[in-house]
XYZ file of C-alpha atoms in Angstrom:
394
model
C 128.715 109.838 81.534
C 124.999 109.053 82.021
C 122.410 110.058 79.311
C 120.591 112.187 81.854
C 123.680 113.933 83.519
C 122.783 117.385 84.285
C 119.074 116.780 84.648
C 117.509 117.349 88.055
C 114.368 115.649 89.165
C 112.351 116.329 92.272
C 110.579 113.243 93.392
C 107.383 113.824 95.546
C 106.300 110.183 94.812
C 105.456 107.369 97.190
C 105.175 103.826 96.955
C 105.975 102.663 93.388
C 104.561 104.450 90.311
C 106.324 107.721 90.690
C 109.421 106.531 92.631
C 110.302 103.745 90.325
C 109.926 106.203 87.428
C 112.468 108.505 89.007
C 114.725 105.672 89.980
C 115.179 104.799 86.403
C 115.917 108.437 85.618
C 118.455 108.361 88.368
C 120.015 105.158 86.947
C 120.635 107.046 83.707
C 122.324 109.877 85.479
C 119.647 112.287 86.755
C 120.185 114.090 90.138
C 116.969 112.754 91.852
C 116.012 114.522 95.072
C 113.370 112.485 97.068
C 111.337 115.103 98.915
C 109.455 113.538 101.969
C 107.750 114.489 105.190
C 109.979 114.930 108.287
C 108.708 111.683 109.560
C 109.316 109.858 106.404
C 107.024 109.012 103.500
C 104.611 106.049 104.233
C 106.319 103.857 101.611
C 109.660 104.070 103.316
C 108.528 101.859 106.209
C 106.320 99.342 104.439
C 107.539 95.621 104.893
C 110.701 96.588 106.752
C 113.781 94.665 106.164
C 116.499 96.853 107.593
C 117.357 97.709 111.149
C 116.368 101.344 110.538
C 113.013 100.270 109.204
C 113.247 100.769 105.544
C 111.280 98.245 103.363
C 112.313 96.236 100.353
C 110.322 98.035 97.749
C 111.682 101.435 99.273
C 115.252 100.018 98.843
C 114.590 99.228 95.227
C 112.637 102.156 94.101
C 114.850 104.873 95.703
C 118.587 103.952 94.899
C 120.499 106.636 93.497
C 118.477 109.387 94.979
C 119.163 112.054 97.749
C 116.619 112.533 100.573
C 115.376 115.921 101.721
C 112.928 116.161 104.422
C 110.371 119.082 104.132
C 106.989 120.253 105.485
C 105.572 121.575 102.272
C 102.484 122.928 103.998
C 104.493 125.815 105.797
C 105.303 129.084 104.301
C 109.119 128.325 104.415
C 108.522 124.903 102.903
C 106.661 126.325 100.114
C 109.447 128.738 99.546
C 111.888 125.877 99.384
C 109.786 124.145 96.978
C 109.582 127.051 94.794
C 113.326 127.438 94.889
C 113.855 123.770 94.137
C 111.535 123.892 91.142
C 113.322 126.859 89.811
C 116.456 124.806 89.349
C 114.760 121.544 88.265
C 113.987 119.965 84.960
C 111.329 117.461 86.063
C 108.886 117.007 88.946
C 107.602 113.504 89.593
C 104.677 113.000 91.880
C 101.523 110.502 92.576
C 98.727 111.937 94.386
C 95.214 113.238 93.479
C 94.782 116.548 91.827
C 93.713 118.178 95.142
C 96.902 117.048 96.792
C 98.879 118.360 93.873
C 97.399 121.781 94.425
C 97.795 121.779 98.106
C 101.396 121.153 97.837
C 102.009 123.684 95.010
C 102.712 120.790 92.715
C 99.989 121.211 90.083
C 101.187 121.998 86.521
C 99.968 125.664 86.307
C 101.773 126.574 89.674
C 105.021 124.775 88.595
C 104.919 126.439 85.287
C 104.541 129.885 86.835
C 107.892 129.081 88.653
C 109.610 127.664 85.631
C 108.045 127.881 82.212
C 109.783 124.774 80.717
C 109.172 122.488 83.732
C 108.080 118.845 83.055
C 105.456 117.588 85.347
C 105.051 113.727 85.534
C 101.959 112.696 87.727
C 100.577 109.327 88.367
C 97.186 108.653 89.783
C 94.897 105.733 90.112
C 92.333 106.494 87.467
C 93.457 109.621 85.482
C 92.233 113.064 85.552
C 89.020 114.265 84.074
C 86.673 111.433 84.869
C 84.119 110.627 87.591
C 86.712 108.503 89.437
C 89.421 110.944 89.363
C 89.040 112.114 93.062
C 89.378 108.546 94.229
C 92.724 107.086 95.599
C 93.660 103.660 94.840
C 96.613 101.302 94.972
C 97.806 98.860 92.285
C 95.004 96.235 93.024
C 92.449 98.875 91.999
C 93.969 98.878 88.379
C 93.970 95.132 88.410
C 90.364 94.492 89.508
C 88.869 97.285 87.449
C 90.595 96.453 84.087
C 88.863 93.123 83.730
C 92.130 91.069 84.314
C 91.243 89.771 87.711
C 87.736 88.764 86.206
C 89.554 86.468 83.974
C 92.355 85.097 86.366
C 92.308 82.670 89.201
C 90.136 79.584 89.917
C 86.628 79.109 88.521
C 84.986 79.834 91.913
C 87.751 82.440 93.011
C 88.966 85.310 91.181
C 92.626 86.022 92.188
C 94.591 89.247 91.805
C 98.403 88.996 91.543
C 100.531 89.750 94.388
C 103.023 91.262 91.810
C 101.987 95.041 91.522
C 102.199 95.150 87.726
C 99.788 98.098 87.532
C 102.105 100.220 89.603
C 105.439 99.165 87.968
C 103.814 99.352 84.448
C 102.616 102.888 85.224
C 106.117 103.783 86.384
C 107.572 102.341 82.872
C 104.837 104.306 80.958
C 105.592 107.352 82.891
C 109.392 107.125 82.355
C 108.700 106.731 78.580
C 106.526 110.012 78.819
C 109.195 111.923 80.642
C 111.939 110.982 78.076
C 109.564 112.002 75.258
C 108.855 115.287 76.989
C 112.626 115.966 77.543
C 113.161 115.298 73.848
C 110.309 117.576 72.877
C 111.743 120.351 75.199
C 115.296 120.014 73.630
C 113.665 120.588 70.270
C 111.156 123.307 71.134
C 112.053 124.813 74.702
C 108.605 123.859 75.977
C 107.856 121.872 78.936
C 104.453 119.865 79.490
C 102.466 117.707 81.774
C 102.980 113.832 81.470
C 100.143 111.776 82.969
C 100.026 108.075 83.831
C 97.468 106.085 85.737
C 96.995 102.618 87.113
C 93.701 101.777 85.430
C 94.719 102.501 81.832
C 98.021 100.782 82.359
C 96.319 97.632 83.596
C 93.900 97.972 80.716
C 96.827 98.090 78.275
C 98.175 94.920 79.660
C 94.864 93.142 79.396
C 93.484 94.831 76.314
C 93.021 91.534 74.316
C 90.517 90.368 76.852
C 88.536 93.455 76.144
C 88.807 93.235 72.494
C 87.680 89.540 72.623
C 84.744 90.444 74.669
C 83.737 93.364 72.353
C 84.110 91.437 69.040
C 83.030 88.041 70.134
C 80.739 88.640 73.040
C 82.348 86.026 75.174
C 84.360 85.797 78.334
C 86.569 82.699 78.697
C 86.409 81.023 82.067
C 88.917 81.361 84.893
C 91.218 78.419 84.524
C 93.906 78.620 87.180
C 97.389 78.414 85.455
C 95.960 77.004 82.248
C 96.549 79.195 79.115
C 93.915 81.778 77.974
C 94.122 80.803 74.243
C 96.487 77.829 73.786
C 97.264 74.401 74.954
C 98.952 72.471 76.520
C 99.633 75.126 78.783
C 99.785 74.824 82.567
C 102.067 74.470 85.621
C 102.763 70.722 85.907
C 103.944 68.874 89.064
C 107.120 66.731 88.819
C 108.122 63.707 90.785
C 110.288 65.796 93.197
C 107.319 68.157 94.110
C 108.716 70.771 91.625
C 106.717 72.729 89.074
C 107.271 73.376 85.310
C 105.598 75.788 83.197
C 104.914 74.825 79.485
C 103.230 77.014 76.813
C 102.751 75.464 73.521
C 101.353 77.701 70.559
C 101.305 77.132 66.888
C 101.475 73.820 64.845
C 105.227 73.490 64.835
C 105.478 73.449 68.594
C 102.506 71.307 68.870
C 104.071 68.679 66.601
C 107.241 68.709 68.567
C 105.290 68.230 71.854
C 103.305 65.208 70.387
C 106.525 63.541 69.409
C 108.056 64.186 72.840
C 105.328 62.725 74.768
C 104.962 59.643 72.463
C 101.639 60.616 71.077
C 102.230 61.621 67.389
C 98.757 60.639 66.432
C 97.548 63.770 68.275
C 98.924 66.102 65.533
C 96.287 64.833 63.102
C 93.409 64.659 65.502
C 90.820 67.042 64.364
C 90.177 68.101 67.950
C 93.455 69.807 67.924
C 93.724 71.214 64.600
C 94.514 74.752 65.514
C 95.345 76.891 68.712
C 91.715 77.656 69.441
C 90.515 74.019 69.276
C 93.505 72.835 71.335
C 92.552 75.382 73.980
C 88.990 74.189 73.738
C 90.165 70.641 74.340
C 92.930 71.704 76.744
C 91.979 69.354 79.393
C 92.882 66.442 77.420
C 96.303 67.842 76.371
C 97.066 69.089 79.777
C 96.196 65.693 81.505
C 98.484 64.018 78.957
C 101.328 66.506 79.940
C 100.704 66.182 83.629
C 100.950 62.419 83.429
C 104.276 62.657 81.355
C 105.935 64.886 84.224
C 104.684 62.874 87.057
C 107.484 60.290 86.952
C 110.274 62.774 86.141
C 112.056 65.389 88.158
C 111.894 69.053 87.632
C 115.416 69.030 86.077
C 114.665 66.114 83.851
C 111.386 67.736 82.566
C 113.119 71.085 81.764
C 116.027 69.275 79.973
C 113.778 67.357 77.797
C 111.554 70.193 77.026
C 114.464 72.445 76.186
C 116.002 69.754 73.889
C 112.730 69.628 72.040
C 112.709 73.509 71.718
C 109.650 74.129 73.602
C 109.038 77.225 75.804
C 109.248 75.970 79.322
C 110.634 77.147 82.684
C 110.842 75.794 86.149
C 108.987 77.640 88.957
C 111.635 78.983 91.160
C 111.291 79.865 94.952
C 112.670 83.264 95.852
C 115.880 81.639 97.099
C 116.216 79.813 93.835
C 116.059 83.036 91.980
C 118.849 84.418 94.117
C 120.955 81.366 93.470
C 120.267 80.868 89.702
C 123.365 80.717 87.624
C 121.873 82.750 84.820
C 120.643 85.585 87.136
C 124.186 85.697 88.558
C 126.046 85.513 85.230
C 123.831 88.295 83.818
C 124.254 90.476 86.857
C 120.502 91.055 87.174
C 120.764 91.607 90.846
C 123.413 94.106 92.398
C 124.362 93.622 95.966
C 124.103 97.154 97.381
C 125.392 97.719 101.004
C 122.960 99.414 103.429
C 123.727 100.449 106.981
C 123.568 97.724 109.530
C 122.047 94.996 107.180
C 123.928 91.525 107.415
C 124.841 91.541 103.667
C 124.394 93.718 100.485
C 120.888 94.118 99.552
C 120.044 92.320 96.131
C 118.660 95.294 94.110
C 117.463 94.728 90.545
C 119.700 96.408 88.093
C 118.215 98.964 85.351
C 115.751 96.603 83.471
C 117.043 97.605 80.135
C 120.583 97.802 78.795
C 122.182 100.469 76.641
C 125.451 99.393 74.939
C 127.233 102.867 75.141
C 125.232 104.554 78.014
C 124.114 101.836 80.489
C 122.189 102.500 83.535
C 124.087 102.166 86.999
C 123.293 101.759 90.629
C 125.741 104.339 91.994
C 124.532 104.361 95.573
C 122.066 103.025 97.959
C 118.654 104.355 98.840
C 119.095 107.215 101.273
C 118.398 107.345 104.965
C 115.618 109.625 106.087
C 116.752 113.347 105.518
C 120.375 112.067 104.862
C 121.038 115.062 102.219
C 118.954 117.733 103.726
C 121.795 120.005 104.670
C 123.545 119.314 101.442
C 120.546 120.081 99.177
C 119.597 123.252 100.913
C 123.230 124.429 100.763
C 123.192 123.915 97.100
C 120.152 126.409 96.815
C 121.648 129.121 98.999
C 120.685 128.210 102.723
C 123.494 128.823 105.164
C 124.132 126.337 107.976
C 122.546 128.680 110.625
C 119.472 128.934 108.265
C 119.099 125.217 108.100
C 119.479 124.767 111.777
C 116.721 127.247 112.300
C 114.450 125.512 109.722
C 115.123 122.236 111.455
C 114.461 123.766 114.950
C 111.041 125.011 113.811
C 109.983 121.711 112.273
C 110.313 122.855 108.583
C 112.850 120.234 107.616
């Protein structure tokens, strides 16, 4: 039995922030209904990997859900939305306030239908400020948080291709939904849970802002080197592999000095603490680069591990799939999907509960796969559904 068995979630989300939030709720047992346009949400078709056109992120973020197609702008569509909301516990969406109102998904409208409803909404910048009307994807949070200003090469800021602001917002939104459900159980009251890309990205890079405010300085962009410690970088090995090492604190630094055969560095005043080691990081990183240059990636990792130093090999995507630890831990679950040559490797629930773990029960749905089923559950007959389909409502 899942923690959220009996909880019904209406997912009007697209792309990542809202859909990954509702996917995690679905992993824990919630009945999540993905409501999308008759032609499919835009996120369904991005970076297609299946014969029917679904993209990889869609497959990840929409497992365990059912799909209902619906034109929410029509009178019949609005009536179906109200009926769905009346039987739901949580509504999840990510769109600007104007779009929420146009679709009848703003909190006052939802609360008028069901007093204890919980609305979880994600936007780019949050509601109530001068940027609230703007739209934005993950990169907007990255570049406006100050993070990209600090990362990349000296002459070229580089945003990460990993959409951490989106996924981070999904995680904070999920925490908020669980808090709201707990609050409702205690008080009977629903509430509006808000998440946004910009504050999520600022949360993840807050230390940069604190450093700037208190010290009045910005450290330069330094590629893969550490922002506050050294030696820290990605180092090339003799077989053209790469290994990451991050040394922090005197104990680690002493073990590193002994490993690379330079024990005198530990008493060198240039390297007396983490800040000084960072300021003189070019010296330490060059020593480490030379030490790695005549060793294979496997040899470097083995020696660093034996010295109890935090290091890891840089894996290709195929190496991640083949990694024995990833396989032993079951981090990726092979989920069958129609007409794909093999099961799709979908990340399992990224946290584990000993008594009530999350579970991928079924694949992401095909477009409108459960429309008849869901409408039947709220009282529509087969003839009525056929009429709605003929008129382009579903």
